[in-house]
GROMACS .gro file of C-alpha atoms in nm:
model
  299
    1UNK     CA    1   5.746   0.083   0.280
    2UNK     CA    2   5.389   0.070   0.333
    3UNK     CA    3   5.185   0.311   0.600
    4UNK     CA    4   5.190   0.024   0.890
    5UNK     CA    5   5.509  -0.039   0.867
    6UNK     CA    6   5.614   0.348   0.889
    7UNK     CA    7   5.349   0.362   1.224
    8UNK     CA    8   5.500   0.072   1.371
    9UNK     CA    9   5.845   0.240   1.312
   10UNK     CA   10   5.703   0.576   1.493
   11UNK     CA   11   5.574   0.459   1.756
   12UNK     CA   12   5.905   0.232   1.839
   13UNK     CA   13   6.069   0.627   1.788
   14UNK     CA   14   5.800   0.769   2.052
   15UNK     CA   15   5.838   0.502   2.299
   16UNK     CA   16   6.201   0.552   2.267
   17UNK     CA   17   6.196   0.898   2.321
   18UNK     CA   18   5.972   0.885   2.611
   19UNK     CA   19   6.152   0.640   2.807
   20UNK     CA   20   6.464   0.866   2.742
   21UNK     CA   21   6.338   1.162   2.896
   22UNK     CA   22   6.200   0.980   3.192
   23UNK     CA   23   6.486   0.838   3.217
   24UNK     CA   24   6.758   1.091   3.192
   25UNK     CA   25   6.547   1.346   3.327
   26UNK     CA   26   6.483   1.602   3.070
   27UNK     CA   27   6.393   1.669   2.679
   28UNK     CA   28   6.750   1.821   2.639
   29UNK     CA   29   6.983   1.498   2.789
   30UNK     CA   30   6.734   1.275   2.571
   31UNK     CA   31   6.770   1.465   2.252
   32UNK     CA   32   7.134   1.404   2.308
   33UNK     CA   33   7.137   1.041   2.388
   34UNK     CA   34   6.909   0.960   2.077
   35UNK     CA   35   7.117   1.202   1.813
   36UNK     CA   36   6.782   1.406   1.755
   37UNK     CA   37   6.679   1.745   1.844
   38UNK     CA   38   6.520   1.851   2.132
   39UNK     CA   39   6.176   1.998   1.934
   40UNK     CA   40   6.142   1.649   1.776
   41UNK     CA   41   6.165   1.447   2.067
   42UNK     CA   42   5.930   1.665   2.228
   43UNK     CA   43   5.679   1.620   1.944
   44UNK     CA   44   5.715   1.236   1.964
   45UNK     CA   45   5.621   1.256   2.310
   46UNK     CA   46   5.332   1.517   2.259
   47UNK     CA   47   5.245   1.248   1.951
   48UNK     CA   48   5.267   0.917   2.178
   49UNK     CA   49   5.016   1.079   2.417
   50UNK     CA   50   4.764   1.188   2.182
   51UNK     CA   51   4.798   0.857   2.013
   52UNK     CA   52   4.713   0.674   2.374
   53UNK     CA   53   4.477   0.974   2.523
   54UNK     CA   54   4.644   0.978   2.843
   55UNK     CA   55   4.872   1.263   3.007
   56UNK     CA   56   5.217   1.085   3.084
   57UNK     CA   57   5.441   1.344   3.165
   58UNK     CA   58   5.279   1.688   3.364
   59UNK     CA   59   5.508   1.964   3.296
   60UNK     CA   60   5.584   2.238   3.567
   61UNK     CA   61   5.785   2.500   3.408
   62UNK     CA   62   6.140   2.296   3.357
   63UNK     CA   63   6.073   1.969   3.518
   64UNK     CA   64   5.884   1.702   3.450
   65UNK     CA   65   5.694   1.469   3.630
   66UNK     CA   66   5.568   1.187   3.578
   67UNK     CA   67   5.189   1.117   3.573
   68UNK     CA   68   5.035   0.752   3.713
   69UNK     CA   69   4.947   0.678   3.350
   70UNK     CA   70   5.327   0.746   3.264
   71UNK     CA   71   5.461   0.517   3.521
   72UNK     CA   72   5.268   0.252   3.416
   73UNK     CA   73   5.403   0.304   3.054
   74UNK     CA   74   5.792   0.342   3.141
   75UNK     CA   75   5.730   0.015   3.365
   76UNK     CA   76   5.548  -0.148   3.075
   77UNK     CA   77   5.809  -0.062   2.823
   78UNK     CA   78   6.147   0.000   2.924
   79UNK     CA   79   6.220  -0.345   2.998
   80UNK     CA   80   6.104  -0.412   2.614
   81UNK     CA   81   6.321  -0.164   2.495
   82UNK     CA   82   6.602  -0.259   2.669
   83UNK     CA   83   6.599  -0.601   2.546
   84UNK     CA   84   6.518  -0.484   2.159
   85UNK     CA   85   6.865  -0.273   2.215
   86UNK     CA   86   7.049  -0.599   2.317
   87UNK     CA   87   6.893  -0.818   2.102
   88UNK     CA   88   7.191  -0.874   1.845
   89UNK     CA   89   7.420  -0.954   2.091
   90UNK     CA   90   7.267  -1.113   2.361
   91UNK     CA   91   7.169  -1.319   2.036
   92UNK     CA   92   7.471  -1.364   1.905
   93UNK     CA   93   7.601  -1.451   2.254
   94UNK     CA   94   7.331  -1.744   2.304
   95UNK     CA   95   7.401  -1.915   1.919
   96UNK     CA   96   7.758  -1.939   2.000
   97UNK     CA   97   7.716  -1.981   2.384
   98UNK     CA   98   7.974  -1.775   2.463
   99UNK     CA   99   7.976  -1.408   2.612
  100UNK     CA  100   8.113  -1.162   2.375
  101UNK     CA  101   7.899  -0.817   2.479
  102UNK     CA  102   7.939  -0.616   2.760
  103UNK     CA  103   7.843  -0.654   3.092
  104UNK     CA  104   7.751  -0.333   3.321
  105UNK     CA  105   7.814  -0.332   3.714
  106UNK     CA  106   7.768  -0.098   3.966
  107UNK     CA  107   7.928  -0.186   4.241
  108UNK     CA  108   8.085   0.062   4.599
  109UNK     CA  109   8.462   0.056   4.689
  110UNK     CA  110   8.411  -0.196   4.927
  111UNK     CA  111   8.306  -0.425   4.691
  112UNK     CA  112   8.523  -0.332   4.403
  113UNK     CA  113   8.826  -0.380   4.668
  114UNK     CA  114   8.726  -0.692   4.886
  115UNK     CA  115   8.560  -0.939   4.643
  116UNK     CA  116   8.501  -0.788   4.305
  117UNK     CA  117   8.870  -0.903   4.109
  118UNK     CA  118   8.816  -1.252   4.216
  119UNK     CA  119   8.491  -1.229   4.000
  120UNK     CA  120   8.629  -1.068   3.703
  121UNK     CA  121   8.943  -1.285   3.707
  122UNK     CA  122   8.721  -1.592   3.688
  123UNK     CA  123   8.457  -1.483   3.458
  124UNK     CA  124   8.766  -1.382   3.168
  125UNK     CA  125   8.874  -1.728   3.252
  126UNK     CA  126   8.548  -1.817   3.052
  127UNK     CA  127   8.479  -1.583   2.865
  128UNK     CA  128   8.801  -1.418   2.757
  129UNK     CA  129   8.607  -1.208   2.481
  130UNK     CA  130   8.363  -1.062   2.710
  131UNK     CA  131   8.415  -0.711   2.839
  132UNK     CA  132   8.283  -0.633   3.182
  133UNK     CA  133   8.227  -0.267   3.278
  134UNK     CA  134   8.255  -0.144   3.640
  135UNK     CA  135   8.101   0.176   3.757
  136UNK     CA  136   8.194   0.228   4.152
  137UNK     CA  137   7.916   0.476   4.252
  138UNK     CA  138   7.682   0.569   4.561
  139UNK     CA  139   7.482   0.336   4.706
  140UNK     CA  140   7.162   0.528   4.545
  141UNK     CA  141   7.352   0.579   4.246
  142UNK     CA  142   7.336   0.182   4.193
  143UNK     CA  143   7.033   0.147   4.214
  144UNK     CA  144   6.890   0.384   3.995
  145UNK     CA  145   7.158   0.288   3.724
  146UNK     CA  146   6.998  -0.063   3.793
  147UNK     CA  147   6.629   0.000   3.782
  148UNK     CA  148   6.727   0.257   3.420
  149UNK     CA  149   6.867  -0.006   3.259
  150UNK     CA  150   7.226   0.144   3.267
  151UNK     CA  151   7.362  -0.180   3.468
  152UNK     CA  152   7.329  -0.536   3.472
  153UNK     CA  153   7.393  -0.605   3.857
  154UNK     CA  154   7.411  -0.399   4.119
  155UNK     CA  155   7.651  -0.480   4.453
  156UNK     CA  156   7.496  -0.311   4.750
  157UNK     CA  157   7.464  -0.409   5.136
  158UNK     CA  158   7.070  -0.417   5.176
  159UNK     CA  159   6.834  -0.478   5.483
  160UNK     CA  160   6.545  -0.264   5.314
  161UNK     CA  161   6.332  -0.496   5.054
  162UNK     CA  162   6.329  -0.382   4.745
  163UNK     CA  163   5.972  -0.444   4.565
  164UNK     CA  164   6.097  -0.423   4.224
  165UNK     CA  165   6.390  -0.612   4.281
  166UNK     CA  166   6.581  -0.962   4.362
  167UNK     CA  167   6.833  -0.930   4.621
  168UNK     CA  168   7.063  -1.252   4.646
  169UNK     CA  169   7.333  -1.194   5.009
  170UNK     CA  170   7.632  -1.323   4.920
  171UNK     CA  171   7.841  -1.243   5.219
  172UNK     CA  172   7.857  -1.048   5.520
  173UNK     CA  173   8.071  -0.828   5.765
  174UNK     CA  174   8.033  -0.811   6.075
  175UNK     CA  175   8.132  -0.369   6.248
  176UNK     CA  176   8.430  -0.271   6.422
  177UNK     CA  177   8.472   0.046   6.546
  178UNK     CA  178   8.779   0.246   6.418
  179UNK     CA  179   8.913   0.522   6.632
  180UNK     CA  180   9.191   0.792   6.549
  181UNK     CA  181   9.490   0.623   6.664
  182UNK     CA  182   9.564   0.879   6.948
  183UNK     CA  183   9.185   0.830   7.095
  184UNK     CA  184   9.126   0.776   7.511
  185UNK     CA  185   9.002   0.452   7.324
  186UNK     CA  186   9.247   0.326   7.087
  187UNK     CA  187   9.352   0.113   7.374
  188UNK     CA  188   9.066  -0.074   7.446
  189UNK     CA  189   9.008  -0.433   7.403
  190UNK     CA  190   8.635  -0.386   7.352
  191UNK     CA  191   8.406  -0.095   7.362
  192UNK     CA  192   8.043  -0.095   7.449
  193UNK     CA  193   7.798   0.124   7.229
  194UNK     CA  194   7.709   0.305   7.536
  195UNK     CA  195   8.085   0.405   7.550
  196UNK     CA  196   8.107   0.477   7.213
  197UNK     CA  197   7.797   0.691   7.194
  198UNK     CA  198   8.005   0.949   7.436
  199UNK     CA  199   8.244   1.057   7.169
  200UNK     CA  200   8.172   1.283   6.871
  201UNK     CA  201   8.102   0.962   6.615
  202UNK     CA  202   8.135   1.012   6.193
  203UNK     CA  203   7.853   0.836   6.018
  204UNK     CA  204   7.745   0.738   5.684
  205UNK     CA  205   7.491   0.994   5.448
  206UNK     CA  206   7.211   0.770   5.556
  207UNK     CA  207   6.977   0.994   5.382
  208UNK     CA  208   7.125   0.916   5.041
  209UNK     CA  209   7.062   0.534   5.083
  210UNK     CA  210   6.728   0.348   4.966
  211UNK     CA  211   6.888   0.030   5.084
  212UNK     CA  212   7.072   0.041   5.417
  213UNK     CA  213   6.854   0.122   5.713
  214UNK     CA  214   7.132   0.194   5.901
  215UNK     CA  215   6.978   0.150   6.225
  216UNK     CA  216   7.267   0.119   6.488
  217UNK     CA  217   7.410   0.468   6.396
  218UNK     CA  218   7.132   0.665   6.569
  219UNK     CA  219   7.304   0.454   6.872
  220UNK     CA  220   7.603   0.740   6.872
  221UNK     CA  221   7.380   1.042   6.859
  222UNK     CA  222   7.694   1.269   6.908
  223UNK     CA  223   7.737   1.292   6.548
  224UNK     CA  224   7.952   1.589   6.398
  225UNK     CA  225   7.958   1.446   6.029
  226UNK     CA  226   7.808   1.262   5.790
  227UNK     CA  227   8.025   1.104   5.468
  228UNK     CA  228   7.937   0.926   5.166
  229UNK     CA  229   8.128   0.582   5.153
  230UNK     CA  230   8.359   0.399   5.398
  231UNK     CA  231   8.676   0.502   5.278
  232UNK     CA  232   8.623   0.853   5.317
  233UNK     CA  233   8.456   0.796   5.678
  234UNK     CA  234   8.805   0.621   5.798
  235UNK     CA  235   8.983   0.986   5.621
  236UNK     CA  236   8.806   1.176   5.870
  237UNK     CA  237   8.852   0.921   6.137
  238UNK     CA  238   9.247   0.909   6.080
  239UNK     CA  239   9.212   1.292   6.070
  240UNK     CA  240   9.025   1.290   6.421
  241UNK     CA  241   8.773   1.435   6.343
  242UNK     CA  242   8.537   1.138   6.541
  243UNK     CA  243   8.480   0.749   6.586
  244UNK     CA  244   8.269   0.561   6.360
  245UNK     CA  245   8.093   0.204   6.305
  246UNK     CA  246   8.212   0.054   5.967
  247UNK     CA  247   8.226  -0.277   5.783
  248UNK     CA  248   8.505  -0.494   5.959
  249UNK     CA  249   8.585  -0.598   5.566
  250UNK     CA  250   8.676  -0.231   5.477
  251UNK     CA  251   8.949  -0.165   5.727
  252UNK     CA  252   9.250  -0.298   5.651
  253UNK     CA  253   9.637  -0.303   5.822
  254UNK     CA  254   9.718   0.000   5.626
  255UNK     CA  255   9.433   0.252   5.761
  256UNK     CA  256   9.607   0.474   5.990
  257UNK     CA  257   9.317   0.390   6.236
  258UNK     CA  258   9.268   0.195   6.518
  259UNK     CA  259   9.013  -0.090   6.501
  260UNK     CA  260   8.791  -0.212   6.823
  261UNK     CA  261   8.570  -0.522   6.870
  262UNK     CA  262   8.231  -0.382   6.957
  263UNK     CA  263   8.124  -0.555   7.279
  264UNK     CA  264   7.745  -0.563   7.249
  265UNK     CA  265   7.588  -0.657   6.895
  266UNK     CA  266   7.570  -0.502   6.620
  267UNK     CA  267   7.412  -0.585   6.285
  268UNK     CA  268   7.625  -0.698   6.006
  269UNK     CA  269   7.609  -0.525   5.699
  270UNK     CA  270   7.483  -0.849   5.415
  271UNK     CA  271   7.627  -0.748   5.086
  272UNK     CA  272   7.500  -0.902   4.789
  273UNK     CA  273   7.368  -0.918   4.446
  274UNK     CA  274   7.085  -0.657   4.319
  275UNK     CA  275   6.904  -0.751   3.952
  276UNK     CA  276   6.574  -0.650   3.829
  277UNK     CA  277   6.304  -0.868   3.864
  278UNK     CA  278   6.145  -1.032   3.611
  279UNK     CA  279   6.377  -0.880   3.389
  280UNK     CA  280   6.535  -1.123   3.119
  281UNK     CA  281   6.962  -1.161   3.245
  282UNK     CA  282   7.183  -1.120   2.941
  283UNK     CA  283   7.460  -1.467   2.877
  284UNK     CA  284   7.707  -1.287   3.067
  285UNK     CA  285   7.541  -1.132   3.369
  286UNK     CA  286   7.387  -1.539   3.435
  287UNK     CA  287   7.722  -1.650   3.369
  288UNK     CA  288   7.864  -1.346   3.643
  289UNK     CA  289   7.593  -1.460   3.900
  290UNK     CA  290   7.694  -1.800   3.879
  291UNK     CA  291   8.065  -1.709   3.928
  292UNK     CA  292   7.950  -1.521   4.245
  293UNK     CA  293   7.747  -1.824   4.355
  294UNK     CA  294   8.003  -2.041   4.341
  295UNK     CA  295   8.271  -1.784   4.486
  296UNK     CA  296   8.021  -1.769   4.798
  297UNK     CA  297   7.973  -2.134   4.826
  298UNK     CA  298   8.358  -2.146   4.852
  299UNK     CA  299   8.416  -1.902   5.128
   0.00000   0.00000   0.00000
């Protein structure tokens, strides 16, 4: 093995091991993930920036941070590496033409409830070998699995472009509002916003979203808690503890809440598809968009 080849082969290591700790947030987790020790994957990293003369990671005490020079690197290079560690079987997938790998999705419960099994059901109908894993995670916790590399697709309701990526609706659902089923408005046949607004109102963890504006919930400003995802906002409506605005497609007969047509507008939530753009989509994940596609065209 002659020197080149054994530089080539080290840098491949240092790239690896940078993109590792950006991505997984420290020396230590990376060290882990790539079966090496934490001094050596710092001295491939130390070694990669000497080798390029730039500063990619600035190191305050335990975290790191990365520098403008960094970012430009991880964006540069993760999608190569990501496609290097797929390589055998996304080949192996496209000289058969059939999807035999794994497919990752991050999805939310409303999702993985309403729409998500029809998917699955019809992409083992073609591809009975293929294995298709489903993560059901925060809305910002999709995301970032997406833009790491750690997913395929990403299922999200979005009204907040993202730059780096391709957002494709697939359907939408229109709010209700769900009261506790002994509420002075469980009765109603409608109920304005303005009405609404008077009662203490649950809402989602807005702050914890990079995708959802979530604009018509500053319309009940009597808000007395804030929940992470819609099956845990209808617990604490059911427990009556407030009123909230959710997705009509979440509430179903078995909710021990009360469900009331909103008489004035409010925006539907548009779920959809999330990929990466310009990023190269494995056999299976163009075979799963086209099973949504046509799923959508259908409904």
């Amino acid at each position: 093995m002659g020197p080149l080849h054994e530089h080539r082969g080290n840098r491949l290591k240092q790239l690896r091991a940078f993109c590792q700790v950006v991505r997984l947030g420290s020396v230590t987790r990376a060290a882990k993930h790539l079966s090496s020790s934490q001094p050596a994957v710092s001295q491939q990293v130390r070694n990669l920036e000497r080798e390029l003369g730039a500063t990619l990671l600035n190191r305050k005490g335990p975290r790191l941070m990365l520098s403008s020079a960094g970012q430009e690197l991880y964006e540069m290079v993760m999608p190569l590496l990501a496609r290097v560690d797929r390589l055998p079987g996304t080949f192996a997938d496209q000289h058969r033409g059939e999807a035999t790998g794994e497919l990752d999705i991050a999805v939310g419960p409303t999702t993985a409830e309403s729409v998500l099994p029809e998917y699955l059901y019809r992409f083992h109908e073609q591809h009975p070998r293929g294995v298709v894993n489903v993560a059901v995670v925060s809305d910002r916790e999709r995301v970032r699995r997406l833009r790491d590399f750690e997913v395929d697709i990403a299922f999200s309701a979005v009204d907040v472009p993202q730059l780096d990526l391709d957002f494709q609706p697939v359907f939408s659902s229109k709010m209700v509002l769900i009261a506790p089923q002994t509420h002075p408005l469980a009765g109603e046949r409608s109920v304005s916003i303005a009405e609404a607004a008077m009662y203490p109102a649950v809402t989602p963890r807005l702050v914890d979203s990079v995708s959802h504006r979530g604009e018509q919930y500053g319309q009940l400003p009597n808000r007395v808690a804030e929940v992470d995802g819609w099956g845990e906002i209808k617990r604490y409506v059911a427990e009556g503890v407030g009123i909230a605005f959710v997705p009509e497609i979440c509430v179903s007969a078995t909710d021990r809440v009360r469900r009331i047509p909103v008489a004035e507008y409010a925006t539907p939530l548009v779920y959809g598809m999330l990929t990466r753009r310009s990023s190269h989509l494995s056999l299976a994940a163009e075979s799963f968009v086209g099973i949504v596609n046509e799923c959508a065209r259908e409904g």
